[in-house]
Short mmCIF file of C-alpha atoms and ligand atoms in Angstrom, two decimals:
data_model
loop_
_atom_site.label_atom_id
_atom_site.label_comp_id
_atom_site.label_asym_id
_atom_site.label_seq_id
_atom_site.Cartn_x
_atom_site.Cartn_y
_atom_site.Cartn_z
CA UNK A 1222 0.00 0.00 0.00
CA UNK A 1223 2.93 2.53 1.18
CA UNK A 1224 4.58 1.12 -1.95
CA UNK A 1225 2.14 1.90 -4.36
CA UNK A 1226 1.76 5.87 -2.74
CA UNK A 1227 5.38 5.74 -2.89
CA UNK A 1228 5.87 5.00 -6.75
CA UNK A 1229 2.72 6.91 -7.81
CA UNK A 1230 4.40 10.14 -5.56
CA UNK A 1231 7.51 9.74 -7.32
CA UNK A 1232 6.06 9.17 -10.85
CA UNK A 1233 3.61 12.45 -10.39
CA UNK A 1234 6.90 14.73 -9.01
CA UNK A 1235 8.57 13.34 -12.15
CA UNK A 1236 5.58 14.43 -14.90
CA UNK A 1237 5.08 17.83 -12.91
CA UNK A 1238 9.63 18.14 -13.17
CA UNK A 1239 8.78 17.80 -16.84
CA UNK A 1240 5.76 19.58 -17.49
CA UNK A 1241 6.82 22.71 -15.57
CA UNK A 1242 10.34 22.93 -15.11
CA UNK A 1243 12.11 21.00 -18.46
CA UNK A 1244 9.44 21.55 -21.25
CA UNK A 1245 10.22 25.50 -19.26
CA UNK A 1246 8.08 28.69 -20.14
CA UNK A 1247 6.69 29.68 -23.75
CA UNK A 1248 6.98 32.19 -25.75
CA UNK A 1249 3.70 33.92 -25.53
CA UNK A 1250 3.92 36.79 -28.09
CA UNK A 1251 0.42 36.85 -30.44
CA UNK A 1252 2.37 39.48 -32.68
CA UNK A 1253 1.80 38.50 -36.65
CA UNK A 1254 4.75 38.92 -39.60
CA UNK A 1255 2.72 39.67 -42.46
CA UNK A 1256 5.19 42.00 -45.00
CA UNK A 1257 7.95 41.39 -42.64
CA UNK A 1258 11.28 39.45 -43.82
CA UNK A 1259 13.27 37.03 -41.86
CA UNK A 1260 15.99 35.05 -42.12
CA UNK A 1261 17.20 32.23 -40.09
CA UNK A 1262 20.85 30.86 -40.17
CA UNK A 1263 20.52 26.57 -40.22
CA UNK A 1264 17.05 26.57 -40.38
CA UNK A 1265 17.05 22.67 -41.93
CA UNK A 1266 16.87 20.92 -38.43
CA UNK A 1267 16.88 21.56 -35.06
CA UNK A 1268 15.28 24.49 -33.21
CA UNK A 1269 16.22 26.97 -36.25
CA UNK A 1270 13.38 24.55 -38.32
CA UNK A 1271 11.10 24.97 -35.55
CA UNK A 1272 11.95 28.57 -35.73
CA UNK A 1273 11.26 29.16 -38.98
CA UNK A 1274 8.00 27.00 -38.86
CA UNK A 1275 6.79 29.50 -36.48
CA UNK A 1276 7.54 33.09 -38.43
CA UNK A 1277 6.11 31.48 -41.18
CA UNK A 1278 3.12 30.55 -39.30
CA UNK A 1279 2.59 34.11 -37.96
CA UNK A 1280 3.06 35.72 -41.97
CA UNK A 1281 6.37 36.52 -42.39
CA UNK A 1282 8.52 35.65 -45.45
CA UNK A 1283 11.44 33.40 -44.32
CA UNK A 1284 14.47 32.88 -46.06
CA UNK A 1285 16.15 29.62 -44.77
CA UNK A 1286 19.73 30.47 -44.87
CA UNK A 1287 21.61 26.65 -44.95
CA UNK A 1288 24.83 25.41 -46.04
CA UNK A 1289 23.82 21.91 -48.12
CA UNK A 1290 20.94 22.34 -50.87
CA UNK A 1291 20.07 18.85 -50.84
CA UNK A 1292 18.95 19.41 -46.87
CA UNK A 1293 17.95 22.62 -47.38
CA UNK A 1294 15.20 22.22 -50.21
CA UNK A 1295 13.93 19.03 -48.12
CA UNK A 1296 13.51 21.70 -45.33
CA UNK A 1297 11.69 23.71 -47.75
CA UNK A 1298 9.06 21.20 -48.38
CA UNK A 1299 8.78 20.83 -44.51
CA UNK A 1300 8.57 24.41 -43.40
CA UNK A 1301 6.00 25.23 -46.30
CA UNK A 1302 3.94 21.98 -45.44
CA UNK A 1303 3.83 22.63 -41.36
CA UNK A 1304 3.17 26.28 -41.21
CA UNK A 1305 1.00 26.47 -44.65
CA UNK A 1306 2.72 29.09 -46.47
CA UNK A 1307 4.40 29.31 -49.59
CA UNK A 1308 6.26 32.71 -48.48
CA UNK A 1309 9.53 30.65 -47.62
CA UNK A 1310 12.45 30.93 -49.45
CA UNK A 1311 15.92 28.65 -49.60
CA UNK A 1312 19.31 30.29 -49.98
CA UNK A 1313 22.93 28.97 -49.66
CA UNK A 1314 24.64 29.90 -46.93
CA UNK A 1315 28.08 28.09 -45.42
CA UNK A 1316 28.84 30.07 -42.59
CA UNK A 1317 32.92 28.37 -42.64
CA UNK A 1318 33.20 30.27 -46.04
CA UNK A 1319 33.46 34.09 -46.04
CA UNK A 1320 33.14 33.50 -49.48
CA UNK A 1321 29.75 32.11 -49.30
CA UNK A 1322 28.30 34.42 -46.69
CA UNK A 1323 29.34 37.65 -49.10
CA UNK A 1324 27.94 35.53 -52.17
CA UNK A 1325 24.55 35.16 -49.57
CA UNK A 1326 24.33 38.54 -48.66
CA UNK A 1327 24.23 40.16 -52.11
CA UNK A 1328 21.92 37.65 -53.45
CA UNK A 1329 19.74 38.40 -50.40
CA UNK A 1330 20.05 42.14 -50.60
CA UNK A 1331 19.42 42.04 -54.38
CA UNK A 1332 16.41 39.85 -54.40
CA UNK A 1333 14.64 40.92 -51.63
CA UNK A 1334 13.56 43.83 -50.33
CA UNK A 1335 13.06 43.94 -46.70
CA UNK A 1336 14.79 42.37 -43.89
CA UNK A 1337 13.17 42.84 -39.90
CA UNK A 1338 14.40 39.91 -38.37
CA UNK A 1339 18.30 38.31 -38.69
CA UNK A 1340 18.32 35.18 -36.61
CA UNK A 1341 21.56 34.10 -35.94
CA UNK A 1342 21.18 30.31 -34.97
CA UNK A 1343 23.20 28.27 -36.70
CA UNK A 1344 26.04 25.65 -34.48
CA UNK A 1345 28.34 23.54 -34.75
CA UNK A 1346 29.69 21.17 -31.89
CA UNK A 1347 33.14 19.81 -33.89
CA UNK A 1348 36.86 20.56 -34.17
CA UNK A 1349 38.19 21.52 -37.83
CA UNK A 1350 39.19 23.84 -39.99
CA UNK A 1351 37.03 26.39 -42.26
CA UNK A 1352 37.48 26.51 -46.07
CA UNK A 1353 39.19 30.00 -44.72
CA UNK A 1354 41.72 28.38 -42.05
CA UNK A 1355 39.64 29.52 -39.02
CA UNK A 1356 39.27 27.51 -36.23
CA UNK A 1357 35.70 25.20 -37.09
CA UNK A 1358 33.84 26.54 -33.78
CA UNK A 1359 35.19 30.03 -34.14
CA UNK A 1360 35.14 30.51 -37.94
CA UNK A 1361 31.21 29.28 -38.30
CA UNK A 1362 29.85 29.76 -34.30
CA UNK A 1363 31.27 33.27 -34.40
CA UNK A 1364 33.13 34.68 -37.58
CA UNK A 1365 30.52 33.54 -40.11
CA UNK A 1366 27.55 34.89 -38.51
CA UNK A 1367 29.87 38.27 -37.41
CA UNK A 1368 30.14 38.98 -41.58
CA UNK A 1369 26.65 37.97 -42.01
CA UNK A 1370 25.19 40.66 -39.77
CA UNK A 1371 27.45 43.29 -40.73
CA UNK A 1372 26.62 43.44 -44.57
CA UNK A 1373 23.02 43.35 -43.50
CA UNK A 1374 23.17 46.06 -41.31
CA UNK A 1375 22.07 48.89 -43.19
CA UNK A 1376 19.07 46.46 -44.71
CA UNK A 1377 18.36 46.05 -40.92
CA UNK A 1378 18.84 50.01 -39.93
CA UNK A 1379 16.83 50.98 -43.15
CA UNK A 1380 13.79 48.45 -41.96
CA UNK A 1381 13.88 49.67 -38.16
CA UNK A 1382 12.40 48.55 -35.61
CA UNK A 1383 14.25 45.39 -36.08
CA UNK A 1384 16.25 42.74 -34.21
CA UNK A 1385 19.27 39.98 -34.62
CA UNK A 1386 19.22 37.38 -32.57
CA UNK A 1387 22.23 35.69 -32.10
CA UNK A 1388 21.91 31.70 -30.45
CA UNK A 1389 24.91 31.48 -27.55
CA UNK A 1390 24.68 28.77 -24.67
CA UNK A 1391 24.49 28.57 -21.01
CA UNK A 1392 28.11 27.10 -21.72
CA UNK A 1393 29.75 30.68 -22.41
CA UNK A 1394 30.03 30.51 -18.77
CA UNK A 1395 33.07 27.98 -18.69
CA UNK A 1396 33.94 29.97 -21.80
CA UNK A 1397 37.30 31.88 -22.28
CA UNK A 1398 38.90 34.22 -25.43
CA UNK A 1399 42.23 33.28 -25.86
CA UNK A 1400 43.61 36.07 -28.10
CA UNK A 1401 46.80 35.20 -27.97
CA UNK A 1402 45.87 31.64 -29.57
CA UNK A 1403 43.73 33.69 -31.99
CA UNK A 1404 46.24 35.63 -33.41
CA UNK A 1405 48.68 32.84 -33.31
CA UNK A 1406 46.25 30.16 -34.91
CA UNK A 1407 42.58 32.00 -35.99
CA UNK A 1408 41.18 29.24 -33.86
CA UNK A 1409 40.27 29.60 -30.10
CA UNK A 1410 41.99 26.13 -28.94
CA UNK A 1411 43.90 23.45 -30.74
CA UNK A 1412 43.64 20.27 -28.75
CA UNK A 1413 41.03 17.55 -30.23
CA UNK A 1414 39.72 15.56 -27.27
CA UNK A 1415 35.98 15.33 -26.16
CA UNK A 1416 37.34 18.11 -23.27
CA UNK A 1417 38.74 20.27 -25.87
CA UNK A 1418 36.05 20.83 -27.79
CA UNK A 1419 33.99 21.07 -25.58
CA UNK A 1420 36.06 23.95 -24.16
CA UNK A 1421 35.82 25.10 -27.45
CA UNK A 1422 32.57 25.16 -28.13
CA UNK A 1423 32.21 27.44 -25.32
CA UNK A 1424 34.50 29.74 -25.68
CA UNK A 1425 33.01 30.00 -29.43
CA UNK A 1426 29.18 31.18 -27.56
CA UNK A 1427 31.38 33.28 -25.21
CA UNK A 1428 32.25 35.36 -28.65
CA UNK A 1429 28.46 35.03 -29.59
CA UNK A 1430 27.67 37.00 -25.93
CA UNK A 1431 30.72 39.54 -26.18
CA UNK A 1432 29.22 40.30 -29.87
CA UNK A 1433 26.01 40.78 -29.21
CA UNK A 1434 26.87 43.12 -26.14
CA UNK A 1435 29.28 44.86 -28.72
CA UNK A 1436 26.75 44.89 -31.18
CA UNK A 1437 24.11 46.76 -28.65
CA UNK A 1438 26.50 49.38 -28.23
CA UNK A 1439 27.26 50.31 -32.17
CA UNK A 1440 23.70 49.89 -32.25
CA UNK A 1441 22.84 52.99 -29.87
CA UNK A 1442 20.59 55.41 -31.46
CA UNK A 1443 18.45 53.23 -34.06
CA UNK A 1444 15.90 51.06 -33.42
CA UNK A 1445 17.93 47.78 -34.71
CA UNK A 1446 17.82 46.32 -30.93
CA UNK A 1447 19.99 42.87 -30.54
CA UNK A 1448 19.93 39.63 -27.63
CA UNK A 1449 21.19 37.32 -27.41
CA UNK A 1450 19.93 33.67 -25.81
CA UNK A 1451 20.61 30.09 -24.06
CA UNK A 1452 17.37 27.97 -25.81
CA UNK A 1453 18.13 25.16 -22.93
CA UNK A 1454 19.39 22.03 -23.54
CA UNK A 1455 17.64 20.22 -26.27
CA UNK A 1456 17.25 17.09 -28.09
CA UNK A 1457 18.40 17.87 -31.94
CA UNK A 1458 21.55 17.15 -34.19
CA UNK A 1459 24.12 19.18 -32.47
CA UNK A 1460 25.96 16.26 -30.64
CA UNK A 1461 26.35 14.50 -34.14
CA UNK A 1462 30.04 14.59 -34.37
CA UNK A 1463 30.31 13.22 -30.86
CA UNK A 1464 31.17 9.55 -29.75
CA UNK A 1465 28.21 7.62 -30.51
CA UNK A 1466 28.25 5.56 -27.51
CA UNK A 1467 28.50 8.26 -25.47
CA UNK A 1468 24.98 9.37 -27.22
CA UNK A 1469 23.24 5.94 -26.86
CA UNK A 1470 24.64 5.42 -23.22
CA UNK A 1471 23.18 9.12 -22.37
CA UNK A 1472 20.11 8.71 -24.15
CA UNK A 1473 17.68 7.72 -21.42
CA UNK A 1474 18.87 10.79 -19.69
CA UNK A 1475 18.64 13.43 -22.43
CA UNK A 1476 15.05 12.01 -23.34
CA UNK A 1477 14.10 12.60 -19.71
CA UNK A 1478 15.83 15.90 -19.09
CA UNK A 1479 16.32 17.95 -22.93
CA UNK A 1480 13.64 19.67 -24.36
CA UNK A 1481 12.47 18.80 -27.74
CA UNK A 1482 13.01 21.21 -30.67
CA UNK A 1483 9.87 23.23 -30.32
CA UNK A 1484 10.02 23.49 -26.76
CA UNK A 1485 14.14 24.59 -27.53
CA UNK A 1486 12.99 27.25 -30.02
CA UNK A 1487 10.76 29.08 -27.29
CA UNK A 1488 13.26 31.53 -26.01
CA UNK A 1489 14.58 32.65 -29.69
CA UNK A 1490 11.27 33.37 -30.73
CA UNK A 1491 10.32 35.33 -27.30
CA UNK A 1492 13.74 37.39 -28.48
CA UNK A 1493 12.32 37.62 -31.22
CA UNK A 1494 8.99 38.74 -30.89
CA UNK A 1495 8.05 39.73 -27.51
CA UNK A 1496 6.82 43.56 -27.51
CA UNK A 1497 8.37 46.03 -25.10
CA UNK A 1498 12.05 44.28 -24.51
CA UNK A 1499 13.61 46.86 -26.67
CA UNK A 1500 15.13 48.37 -23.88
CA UNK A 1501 17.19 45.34 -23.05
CA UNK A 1502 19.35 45.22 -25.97
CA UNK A 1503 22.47 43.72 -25.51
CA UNK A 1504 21.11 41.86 -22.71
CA UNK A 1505 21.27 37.62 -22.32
CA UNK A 1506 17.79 35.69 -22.11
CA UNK A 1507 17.22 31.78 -21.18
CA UNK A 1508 13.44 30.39 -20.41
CA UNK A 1509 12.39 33.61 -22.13
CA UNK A 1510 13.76 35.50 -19.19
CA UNK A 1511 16.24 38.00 -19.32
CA UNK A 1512 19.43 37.06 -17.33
CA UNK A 1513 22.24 38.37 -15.45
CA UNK A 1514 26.12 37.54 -17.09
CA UNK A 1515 28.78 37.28 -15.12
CA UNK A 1516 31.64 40.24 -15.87
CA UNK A 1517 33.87 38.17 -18.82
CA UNK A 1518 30.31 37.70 -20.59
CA UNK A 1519 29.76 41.98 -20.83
CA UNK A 1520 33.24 42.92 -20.60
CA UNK A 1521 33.37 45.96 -22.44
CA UNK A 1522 37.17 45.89 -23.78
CA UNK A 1523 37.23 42.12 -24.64
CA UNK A 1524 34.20 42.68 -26.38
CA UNK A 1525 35.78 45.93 -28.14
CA UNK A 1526 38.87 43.49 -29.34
CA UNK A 1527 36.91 40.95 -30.07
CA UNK A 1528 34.90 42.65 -32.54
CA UNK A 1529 38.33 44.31 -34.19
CA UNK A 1530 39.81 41.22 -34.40
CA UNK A 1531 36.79 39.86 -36.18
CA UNK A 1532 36.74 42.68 -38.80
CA UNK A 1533 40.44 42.02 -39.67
CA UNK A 1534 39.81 38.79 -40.44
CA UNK A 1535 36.73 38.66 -42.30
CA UNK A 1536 38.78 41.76 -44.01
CA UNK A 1537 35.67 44.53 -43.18
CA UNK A 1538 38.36 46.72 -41.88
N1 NAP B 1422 20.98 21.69 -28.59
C1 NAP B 1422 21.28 22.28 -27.46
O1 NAP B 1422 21.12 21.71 -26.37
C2 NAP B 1422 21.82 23.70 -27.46
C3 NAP B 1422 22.18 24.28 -26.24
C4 NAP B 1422 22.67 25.57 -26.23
C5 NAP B 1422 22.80 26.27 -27.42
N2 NAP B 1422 22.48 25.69 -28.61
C6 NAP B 1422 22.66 26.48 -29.85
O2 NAP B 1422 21.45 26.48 -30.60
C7 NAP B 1422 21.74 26.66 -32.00
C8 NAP B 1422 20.97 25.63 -32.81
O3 NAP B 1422 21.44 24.34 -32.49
P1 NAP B 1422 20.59 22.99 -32.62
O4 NAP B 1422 20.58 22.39 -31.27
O5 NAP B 1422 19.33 23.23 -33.33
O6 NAP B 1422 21.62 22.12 -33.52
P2 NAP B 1422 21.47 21.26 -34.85
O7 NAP B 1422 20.23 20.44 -34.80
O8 NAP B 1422 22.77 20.58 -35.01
O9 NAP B 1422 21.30 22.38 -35.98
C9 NAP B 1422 22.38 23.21 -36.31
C10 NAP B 1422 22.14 23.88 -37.65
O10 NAP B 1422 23.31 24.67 -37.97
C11 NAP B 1422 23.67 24.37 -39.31
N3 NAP B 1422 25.09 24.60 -39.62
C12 NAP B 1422 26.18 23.98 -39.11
N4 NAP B 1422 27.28 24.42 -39.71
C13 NAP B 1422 26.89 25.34 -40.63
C14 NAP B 1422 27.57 26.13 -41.59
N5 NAP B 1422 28.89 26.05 -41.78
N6 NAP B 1422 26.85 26.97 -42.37
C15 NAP B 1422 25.52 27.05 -42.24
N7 NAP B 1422 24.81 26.33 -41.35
C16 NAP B 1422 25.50 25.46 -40.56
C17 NAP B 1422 23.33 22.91 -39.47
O11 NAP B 1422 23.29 22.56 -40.85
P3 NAP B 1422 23.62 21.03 -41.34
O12 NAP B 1422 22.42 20.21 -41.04
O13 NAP B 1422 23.88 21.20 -42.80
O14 NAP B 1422 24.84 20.60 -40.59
C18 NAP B 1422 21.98 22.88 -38.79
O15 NAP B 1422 20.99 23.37 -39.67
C19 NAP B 1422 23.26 26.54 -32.12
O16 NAP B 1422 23.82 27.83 -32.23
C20 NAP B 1422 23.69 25.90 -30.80
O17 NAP B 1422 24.99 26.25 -30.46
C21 NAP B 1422 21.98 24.42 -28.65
C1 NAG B 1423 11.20 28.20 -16.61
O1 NAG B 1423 10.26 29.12 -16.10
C2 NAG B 1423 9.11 28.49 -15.53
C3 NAG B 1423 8.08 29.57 -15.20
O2 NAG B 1423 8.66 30.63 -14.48
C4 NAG B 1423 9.56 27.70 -14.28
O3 NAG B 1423 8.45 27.07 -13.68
C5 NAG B 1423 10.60 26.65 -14.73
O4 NAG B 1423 11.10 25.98 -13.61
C6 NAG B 1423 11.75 27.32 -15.50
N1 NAG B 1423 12.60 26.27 -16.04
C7 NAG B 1423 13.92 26.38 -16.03
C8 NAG B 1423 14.68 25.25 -16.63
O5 NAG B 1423 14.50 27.33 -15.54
C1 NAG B 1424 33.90 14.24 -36.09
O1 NAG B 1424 34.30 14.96 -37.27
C2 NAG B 1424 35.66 14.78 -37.63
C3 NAG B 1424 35.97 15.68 -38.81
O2 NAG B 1424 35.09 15.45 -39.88
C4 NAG B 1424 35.91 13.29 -37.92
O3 NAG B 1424 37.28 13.09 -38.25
C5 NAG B 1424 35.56 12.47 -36.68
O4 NAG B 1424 35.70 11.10 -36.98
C6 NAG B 1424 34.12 12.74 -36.26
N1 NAG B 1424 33.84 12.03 -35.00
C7 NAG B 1424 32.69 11.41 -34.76
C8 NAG B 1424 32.61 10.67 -33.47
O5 NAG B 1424 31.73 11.43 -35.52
#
């Protein structure tokens, strides 16, 4: 009998953990896109599908910005199907190739007319090289989407009010920038084990923070506001270069305790959307709440390098 209380008490605190605290809050914004643009950065899987599924849902025009046409075009089909509009576009993007982002960004700003809504979400968790020598993590996590914005700018300013949202992770905490390495190597860190990149990875969303604070600030004056966001920890494809025991042996876990990709896609779109949060530009959000960073994550002068050392390399300066 005390049994049976027992097990039901823990299997009811286990749905309610779930419900409430993992599935976390939703993005509750009724606003509609109609005659707005947006693009989003690896929109073919993962939250930055779900994403797109929703602006395309609420009106907008949505330009799926995604490195492989063959995934891409299958997205297409997907995105047009689930939100029932035909205003969604596919372009070619490969944010490890400077070449390709500057090849995306005329196309865009030729073809289209508007943009109201850069969303910055494209990851990857795996050590490399880009086409351009950069460090993998660095070169697409950070450089790529750094160009991207920056040759859209004026489209944004000249659209205002608008936003970029730029996808960082609860792991820029245990981030660090290691200029020296940087200038040395264009990568943030060398080493190759499951620790390195890791370490890697998050120093790669610490430059995604220190941008978008950076960004805030140029911003100043216009009404092209910027955030940038942990979406939580979610079940999608971004663990796909890890081992793949490691996956299957963590599985019952991460079905338990991730979110799943709409759930994950919550807080972008609240960054997105949400009326009113102009005023925190520049600011961090997770569970569509706006956070507090720690100092290295709003540091004004690493931020101010940061973003030189980006233009030299992507040659804007
Ligand atoms: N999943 C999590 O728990 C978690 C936690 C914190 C933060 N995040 C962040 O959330 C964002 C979305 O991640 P996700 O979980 O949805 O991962 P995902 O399922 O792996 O999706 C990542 C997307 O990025 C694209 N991408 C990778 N390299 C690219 C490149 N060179 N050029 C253009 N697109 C590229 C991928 O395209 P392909 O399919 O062609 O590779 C894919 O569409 C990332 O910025 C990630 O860092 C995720
Ligand atoms: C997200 O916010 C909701 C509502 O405030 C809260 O109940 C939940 O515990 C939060 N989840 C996380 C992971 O912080
Ligand atoms: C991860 O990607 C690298 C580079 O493509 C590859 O050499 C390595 O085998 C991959 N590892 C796993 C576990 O998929």
């Amino acid at each position: 009998m005390y049994l049976l209380l027992g097990i039901g008490v823990v299997i009811g605190v286990a749905y309610f953990y779930r419900e409430i605290v993992v599935k976390g809050k939703r993005c509750t914004s009724k606003v509609k896109l109609h005659g707005k643009t947006v693009i989003v950065t690896g929109s073919n899987t993962g939250i930055g599908k779900e994403t797109a599924i929703d602006l395309a849902k609420r009106g907008a025009r949505v330009i799926l910005a995604c490195r492989s046409r063959q995934r891409g075009e299958a997205a297409l089909e997907d995105v047009k199907r689930e939100s029932g509009s035909n205003q969604v576009v596919f372009m070619p993007l490969d944010l490890g190739s400077l070449k390709s982002v500057r090849s995306f960004a005329e196309t865009f700003l030729k073809t289209e007319s508007r943009l109201d809504l850069l969303i910055n979400n494209a990851g990857i968790f795996m050590q490399g090289r880009t086409e351009d020598g950069l460090g993998m993590m660095f070169g697409v996590n950070h450089i790529g989407h750094f160009l991207l914005t920056n040759l859209l700018l004026d489209r944004l300013k000249a659209c205002e009010p608008s936003r970029v949202v730029n996808l960082a992770s609860v792991g820029h905490n245990f981030g660090k920038v290691d200029f020296d390495c940087l200038n040395k190597h264009k990568a943030l860190g060398l080493g190759t084990s499951s620790m390195n990149v890791f370490q890697v990875y998050c120093d790669s969303k610490l430059c995604n923070v220190l941008f978008n604070h950076e960004l805030a600030k140029r911003l100043k004056g216009t009404k092209v506001t910027c955030y940038s966001l942990h979406p939580g920890a979610i079940n999608s494809e971004l663990a796909r270069n890890t081992s793949s025991i490691l996956q299957l042996a963590l599985k019952p876990f991460t079905i338990y305790f991730f979110k799943n990709t709409v759930q994950g896609a919550q807080t972008t779109l609240h960054c997105a959307l949400q009326e009113g949060i102009e005023p925190l530009s520049g600011r961090y959000f997770s569970n569509c709440t706006v956070r507090e960073l720690y100092e290295k994550a709003k540091d004004d002068a690493a931020a101010k390098k940061l973003w030189e050392l980006s233009e030299s390399l992507c040659g804007l300066s």
